[in-house]
Coordinates of C-alpha atoms and ligand atoms in Angstrom, one line a residue:
M84 CA 70.6 35.3 -69.2
Y85 CA 68.3 38.3 -69.8
Y86 CA 65.5 36.2 -71.3
S87 CA 65.6 33.6 -68.4
I88 CA 65.2 36.4 -65.9
I89 CA 62.0 37.6 -67.9
L90 CA 60.7 34.2 -68.0
C91 CA 61.2 33.6 -64.3
L92 CA 59.3 37.0 -63.6
I93 CA 56.4 36.0 -66.0
V94 CA 56.1 32.5 -64.2
S95 CA 56.3 34.1 -60.8
F96 CA 53.6 36.6 -61.9
I97 CA 51.4 33.8 -63.1
F98 CA 51.8 31.9 -59.8
V99 CA 51.1 35.0 -57.8
L100 CA 47.9 35.4 -59.8
L101 CA 46.9 31.8 -59.3
L102 CA 47.5 31.9 -55.6
K103 CA 45.7 35.2 -55.2
K104 CA 42.5 34.9 -53.3
N105 CA 39.2 36.1 -54.6
P106 CA 37.7 39.0 -52.5
K107 CA 35.4 37.5 -50.0
R108 CA 31.9 38.6 -49.0
S109 CA 31.0 39.1 -45.5
I110 CA 28.0 37.5 -43.7
K111 CA 28.1 39.7 -40.7
G112 CA 24.6 40.6 -39.7
K113 CA 23.3 38.6 -42.7
H114 CA 20.8 35.8 -42.4
V115 CA 22.1 32.3 -43.2
V116 CA 19.8 29.3 -43.7
I117 CA 21.4 25.9 -43.3
T118 CA 19.5 22.7 -44.1
G119 CA 20.9 19.7 -42.3
G120 CA 22.2 22.2 -39.7
S121 CA 21.6 20.0 -36.7
S122 CA 24.5 17.5 -37.5
G123 CA 27.8 16.9 -39.2
I124 CA 29.0 19.3 -42.0
G125 CA 25.8 21.4 -41.7
K126 CA 26.2 22.0 -38.0
A127 CA 30.0 22.9 -38.6
M128 CA 28.8 25.4 -41.2
A129 CA 26.3 26.9 -38.7
I130 CA 29.1 27.3 -36.1
L131 CA 31.2 29.1 -38.7
A132 CA 28.4 31.3 -39.7
A133 CA 27.7 32.3 -36.0
Q134 CA 31.4 33.0 -35.5
Q135 CA 31.2 35.4 -38.5
G136 CA 28.4 37.4 -36.9
A137 CA 25.5 35.9 -38.9
H138 CA 21.9 35.2 -38.0
V139 CA 21.6 31.5 -38.4
S140 CA 18.6 29.4 -39.1
L141 CA 18.9 25.5 -38.8
L142 CA 16.6 23.4 -40.7
A143 CA 16.3 19.6 -40.1
R144 CA 13.6 17.1 -38.8
N145 CA 14.5 16.0 -35.4
L146 CA 13.5 18.7 -32.9
E147 CA 15.6 17.4 -30.1
K148 CA 18.7 17.3 -32.2
L149 CA 17.9 20.9 -33.5
E150 CA 17.5 22.3 -30.0
E151 CA 20.9 20.7 -29.0
A152 CA 22.6 22.1 -32.1
R153 CA 21.0 25.6 -31.5
T154 CA 22.4 25.6 -28.0
E155 CA 25.8 24.7 -29.4
V156 CA 25.8 27.2 -32.2
K157 CA 24.7 29.9 -29.8
K158 CA 28.0 29.5 -27.9
H159 CA 29.8 30.9 -30.9
I160 CA 27.9 34.2 -31.5
I161 CA 29.9 37.3 -31.3
S162 CA 27.1 39.7 -30.7
E163 CA 24.0 39.4 -28.4
E164 CA 21.9 40.7 -31.4
Q165 CA 22.6 37.5 -33.5
I166 CA 19.4 35.4 -33.8
I167 CA 19.9 31.5 -33.9
S168 CA 16.6 29.8 -34.7
R169 CA 15.6 26.3 -35.8
V170 CA 12.8 24.9 -37.8
S171 CA 11.7 21.3 -37.9
V172 CA 10.9 20.5 -41.5
D173 CA 11.4 17.7 -44.1
V174 CA 13.4 19.2 -47.0
S175 CA 11.6 16.7 -49.3
H176 CA 8.2 18.4 -48.7
R177 CA 8.0 21.3 -51.1
E178 CA 5.2 23.2 -49.5
A179 CA 6.4 22.9 -45.9
V180 CA 9.8 24.2 -47.1
E181 CA 8.4 27.1 -49.0
N182 CA 6.2 28.1 -46.1
N183 CA 9.0 27.9 -43.6
I184 CA 11.5 29.9 -45.7
L185 CA 8.8 32.6 -46.1
E186 CA 8.2 32.7 -42.4
L187 CA 12.0 33.0 -41.7
E188 CA 12.1 35.9 -44.1
T189 CA 9.7 37.7 -41.8
T190 CA 10.8 36.5 -38.4
V191 CA 14.6 36.6 -38.7
G192 CA 15.1 38.7 -41.8
P193 CA 16.0 38.6 -45.6
I194 CA 17.9 35.5 -46.3
Y195 CA 21.3 36.2 -47.8
M196 CA 22.9 32.7 -47.9
L197 CA 21.4 29.2 -48.2
V198 CA 23.4 26.1 -47.5
N199 CA 21.8 22.9 -48.5
C200 CA 23.5 20.2 -46.4
A201 CA 20.6 17.9 -45.6
G202 CA 21.2 14.5 -47.3
F203 CA 22.1 10.9 -46.6
A204 CA 23.6 7.9 -48.2
V205 CA 22.5 4.3 -48.5
C206 CA 25.1 2.1 -50.2
G207 CA 24.8 -1.3 -51.8
K208 CA 24.6 -3.0 -55.2
L209 CA 21.7 -1.7 -57.2
E210 CA 19.6 -4.9 -57.0
D211 CA 20.1 -4.8 -53.1
I212 CA 18.7 -1.3 -52.6
S213 CA 15.0 -1.2 -51.7
D214 CA 12.5 0.7 -53.9
S215 CA 11.6 2.8 -50.8
N216 CA 15.2 3.7 -50.2
I217 CA 15.8 4.6 -53.9
K218 CA 12.8 7.0 -53.7
R219 CA 13.9 8.5 -50.4
L220 CA 17.4 9.0 -51.7
I221 CA 16.1 11.0 -54.6
D222 CA 13.6 12.9 -52.6
V223 CA 16.1 14.1 -49.9
N224 CA 19.3 14.5 -51.8
Y225 CA 18.0 15.9 -55.1
L226 CA 14.5 17.4 -54.4
G227 CA 15.5 18.3 -50.8
T228 CA 18.1 20.6 -52.3
L229 CA 16.0 21.8 -55.2
Y230 CA 13.1 22.9 -53.1
P231 CA 14.8 25.2 -50.6
T232 CA 16.9 26.7 -53.5
K233 CA 13.8 27.4 -55.5
A234 CA 12.1 28.9 -52.5
V235 CA 14.8 31.5 -51.9
L236 CA 15.4 32.4 -55.6
P237 CA 12.6 35.0 -56.1
R238 CA 13.7 37.2 -53.2
F239 CA 17.4 36.7 -54.0
K240 CA 16.7 38.0 -57.6
E241 CA 14.6 40.9 -56.3
R242 CA 17.4 42.0 -53.9
H243 CA 20.1 41.3 -56.5
E244 CA 22.3 39.3 -54.0
G245 CA 22.6 36.0 -52.5
I246 CA 24.7 32.8 -52.0
I247 CA 23.6 29.3 -52.6
V248 CA 25.5 26.2 -51.6
L249 CA 24.6 22.7 -52.9
T250 CA 26.2 19.9 -51.2
S251 CA 27.1 17.2 -53.6
S252 CA 30.0 14.7 -53.1
Q253 CA 33.1 13.3 -54.8
V254 CA 30.7 10.5 -56.1
G255 CA 28.8 13.5 -57.6
L256 CA 31.6 13.7 -60.1
M257 CA 32.6 10.0 -60.5
G258 CA 30.4 6.8 -60.2
M259 CA 31.7 4.3 -57.7
F260 CA 30.8 0.7 -56.8
G261 CA 28.1 0.7 -54.2
Y262 CA 26.8 4.2 -54.8
S263 CA 24.6 3.8 -57.9
V264 CA 21.6 5.6 -56.5
Y265 CA 23.3 8.1 -54.1
S266 CA 25.8 9.0 -56.7
S267 CA 23.2 9.6 -59.4
C268 CA 21.3 12.0 -57.1
K269 CA 24.6 13.9 -56.4
F270 CA 25.4 13.9 -60.1
A271 CA 22.1 15.5 -60.7
L272 CA 23.0 18.3 -58.3
R273 CA 25.8 19.2 -60.7
G274 CA 23.4 19.7 -63.5
L275 CA 21.2 21.8 -61.3
A276 CA 24.2 23.8 -60.0
E277 CA 25.6 24.5 -63.6
S278 CA 22.3 25.4 -65.1
L279 CA 21.2 27.6 -62.2
N280 CA 24.7 29.3 -62.2
M281 CA 23.8 30.7 -65.7
E282 CA 20.3 31.7 -64.7
V283 CA 21.4 33.7 -61.6
K284 CA 24.6 35.2 -62.8
P285 CA 22.9 38.5 -63.9
F286 CA 21.4 38.8 -60.5
N287 CA 24.7 38.9 -58.5
I288 CA 23.8 35.4 -57.1
S289 CA 26.5 32.8 -56.7
I290 CA 26.3 29.1 -56.7
T291 CA 28.8 26.8 -55.1
L292 CA 28.8 23.0 -55.6
A293 CA 30.5 21.5 -52.5
L294 CA 32.2 18.1 -53.2
P295 CA 33.1 16.9 -49.7
P296 CA 35.5 14.0 -49.2
D297 CA 34.7 11.3 -46.7
T298 CA 33.9 13.3 -43.5
D299 CA 33.8 12.0 -39.9
T300 CA 30.0 12.7 -39.1
P301 CA 27.1 10.8 -37.8
G302 CA 25.8 10.5 -41.3
F303 CA 29.1 8.9 -42.5
D304 CA 28.8 6.3 -39.7
N305 CA 25.3 5.3 -40.9
E306 CA 26.6 5.2 -44.4
N307 CA 29.4 2.9 -43.4
Q308 CA 26.9 0.3 -42.1
T309 CA 25.6 -0.3 -45.7
K310 CA 28.9 -0.1 -47.5
P311 CA 29.9 -3.2 -49.4
V312 CA 33.5 -4.3 -48.7
E313 CA 34.5 -3.2 -52.3
T314 CA 33.2 0.3 -51.5
K315 CA 35.1 0.5 -48.2
L316 CA 38.4 -0.7 -49.8
I317 CA 38.0 1.9 -52.7
S318 CA 37.2 4.8 -50.4
E319 CA 40.3 4.1 -48.2
V320 CA 42.3 5.5 -51.1
A321 CA 41.3 9.0 -50.0
G322 CA 41.4 10.1 -46.3
L323 CA 38.9 10.9 -43.8
Y324 CA 38.3 14.6 -42.9
Q325 CA 36.8 16.4 -39.9
P326 CA 33.5 18.3 -40.5
E327 CA 35.0 21.5 -39.2
T328 CA 37.8 21.4 -41.8
V329 CA 35.3 20.6 -44.7
A330 CA 32.9 23.4 -43.5
K331 CA 35.7 25.9 -43.4
K332 CA 36.7 25.2 -46.9
I333 CA 33.1 25.4 -48.1
M334 CA 32.4 28.6 -46.4
E335 CA 35.5 30.2 -47.7
N336 CA 34.7 29.1 -51.3
A337 CA 31.2 30.1 -51.2
L338 CA 32.0 33.6 -49.8
E339 CA 34.5 33.9 -52.6
G340 CA 31.9 32.8 -55.1
Q341 CA 33.8 29.8 -56.3
F342 CA 31.7 27.3 -58.3
F343 CA 33.4 24.1 -57.1
S344 CA 34.4 23.5 -53.4
Y345 CA 36.9 20.7 -52.9
L346 CA 39.5 19.6 -50.3
G347 CA 42.7 17.6 -50.7
F348 CA 44.7 16.3 -53.6
E349 CA 42.3 13.5 -54.6
S350 CA 39.4 16.0 -54.9
F351 CA 41.6 18.5 -56.8
L352 CA 42.6 15.6 -59.2
L353 CA 39.0 14.7 -59.7
T354 CA 37.6 18.2 -60.0
T355 CA 40.2 19.1 -62.6
L356 CA 39.5 15.9 -64.5
C357 CA 35.8 16.5 -64.5
V358 CA 35.8 20.2 -65.1
G359 CA 34.1 19.9 -68.5
M360 CA 31.8 23.0 -69.2
S361 CA 31.6 24.1 -65.5
P362 CA 32.0 27.9 -64.9
Y363 CA 35.3 29.5 -64.3
K364 CA 36.4 32.6 -62.5
S365 CA 39.9 33.0 -63.6
I366 CA 41.4 32.5 -67.1
L367 CA 44.7 31.5 -65.5
G368 CA 42.9 28.6 -63.7
V369 CA 41.6 27.6 -67.0
L370 CA 45.1 27.6 -68.5
L371 CA 46.4 25.5 -65.6
Q372 CA 43.6 23.0 -66.1
A373 CA 44.3 22.8 -69.9
V374 CA 47.9 22.0 -69.2
I375 CA 47.4 19.4 -66.4
L376 CA 44.3 17.6 -67.7
G377 CA 46.2 15.3 -70.0
P378 CA 48.7 14.0 -67.3
F379 CA 45.8 13.7 -64.7
R380 CA 43.8 11.5 -67.2
L381 CA 46.8 9.0 -67.0
I382 CA 46.8 9.1 -63.2
A383 CA 43.1 8.6 -63.3
A384 CA 43.6 5.4 -65.6
F385 CA 45.8 4.0 -62.9
Y386 CA 43.3 4.6 -60.2
L387 CA 40.6 3.0 -62.2
K388 CA 42.7 -0.1 -62.9
Y389 CA 43.5 -0.2 -59.2
F390 CA 39.7 -0.1 -58.3
D391 CA 38.9 -2.8 -60.9
C392 CA 41.5 -5.0 -59.3
I393 CA 40.0 -4.6 -55.8
I394 CA 36.5 -5.4 -57.2
L395 CA 37.9 -8.5 -59.0
K396 CA 39.8 -9.7 -56.0
V397 CA 36.7 -9.4 -53.7
S398 CA 34.5 -11.2 -56.3
K399 CA 37.0 -14.0 -56.5
N400 CA 37.2 -14.4 -52.7
N401 CA 33.4 -14.6 -52.5
Q402 CA 33.1 -17.4 -55.1
Ligands
NAP132 N1 30.0 12.8 -44.3 C1 30.5 12.5 -45.5 O1 31.4 11.7 -45.7 C2 29.9 13.2 -46.8 C3 30.7 13.1 -48.0 C4 30.2 13.8 -49.1 C5 29.0 14.5 -49.1 N2 28.3 14.4 -48.0 C6 27.0 15.2 -48.0 O2 27.1 16.2 -47.0 C7 25.8 16.5 -46.5 C8 25.9 16.4 -44.9 O3 26.3 15.1 -44.6 P1 26.7 14.8 -43.1 O4 27.6 13.6 -43.2 O5 27.1 15.9 -42.3 O6 25.3 14.2 -42.6 P2 24.7 14.1 -41.1 O7 25.7 14.2 -39.9 O8 23.9 12.8 -41.1 O9 23.7 15.2 -41.1 C9 22.6 15.3 -42.0 C10 21.7 16.4 -41.6 O10 20.6 16.5 -42.5 C11 19.4 16.5 -41.9 N3 18.4 15.7 -42.7 C12 18.5 14.5 -43.2 N4 17.4 14.1 -43.9 C13 16.6 15.3 -43.8 C14 15.4 15.6 -44.4 N5 14.6 14.7 -45.0 N6 14.8 16.9 -44.1 C15 15.4 17.8 -43.4 N7 16.7 17.5 -42.8 C16 17.3 16.3 -43.1 C17 19.6 15.7 -40.5 O11 18.8 16.0 -39.4 P3 17.4 15.1 -39.3 O12 17.8 13.7 -39.4 O13 17.0 15.4 -37.9 O14 16.5 15.5 -40.2 C18 21.0 16.3 -40.2 O15 20.9 17.6 -39.6 C19 24.8 15.5 -47.1 O16 24.2 16.0 -48.2 C20 25.8 14.4 -47.5 O17 25.2 13.6 -48.7 C21 28.7 13.8 -46.8

């Protein structure tokens, strides 16, 4: 009896520690730059930043969309002093990105947080994706994240503070039918995030790798137009989320300095399975992963078999 009570207390203590939130940093009065801030997840992040009192700079190409987004984001400011600016730039153009980031540092103020959200997906079997699309996917999704990140780093290091978000995807952790090129670009972001995390840790800079699930955005609508039927059927296993919900989770995790940001059970399963040598914040989190990794692998094997069956069935129907 005595031992059971002690055991219960220890288990409850571990659960309390596991559920305990990390202290959050504040972006009130700070400058937040968001690439891809004119639409979808990026725009939802911008609205959240405005609601939290930050100066927000939106980066994207289309000026009209940027202006519309700026008007929308402005409605959410909590102080007249907040500056909401927008810059038309292609994130895959290194020099333009560097110049604009430098200019924003002087016109709006020192950048505290960079959210890399610009990106797009083209699906299809590898042999069906054009060379120009392959190059564009790499340029925008990979280099378009690396360039803004590289541009803010020197000043983040000088100031000994900063938050960087890299937006990958669930297919940045697992390969999937129809995503060969997009998925490899998003996988590359994980390597970038993990390496960078080691480099910037002594400078009090945090890196968050966001792994959004399918999210109802204009980008997702475009992506659906190129999705093979196999990809659609496999994707249906997980649900569709709203950009506001996804952005809220990314913002929360980034301000807490979490390395991964994910949402929903499938993402939890996948992130735990693929945790590998990724950074950790709590030893209790590591212990939990050590215990559940084995059973999760069994669940993953079931999912993989199910995906194979879908692909085989579609292939037979097409013959
Ligand atoms: N939606 C999903 O289901 C989902 C799931 C996982 C990951 N993601 C990732 O989340 C991020 C945001 O996706 P989303 O669905 O919110 O997309 P979205 O609605 O299409 O928004 C994309 C944003 O990026 C900008 N952009 C695209 N190419 C650019 C370029 N070359 N230079 C500068 N800006 C560029 C777009 O504006 P302009 O076109 O005007 O430049 C727009 O503001 C992407 O990295 C995407 O890969 C999305």
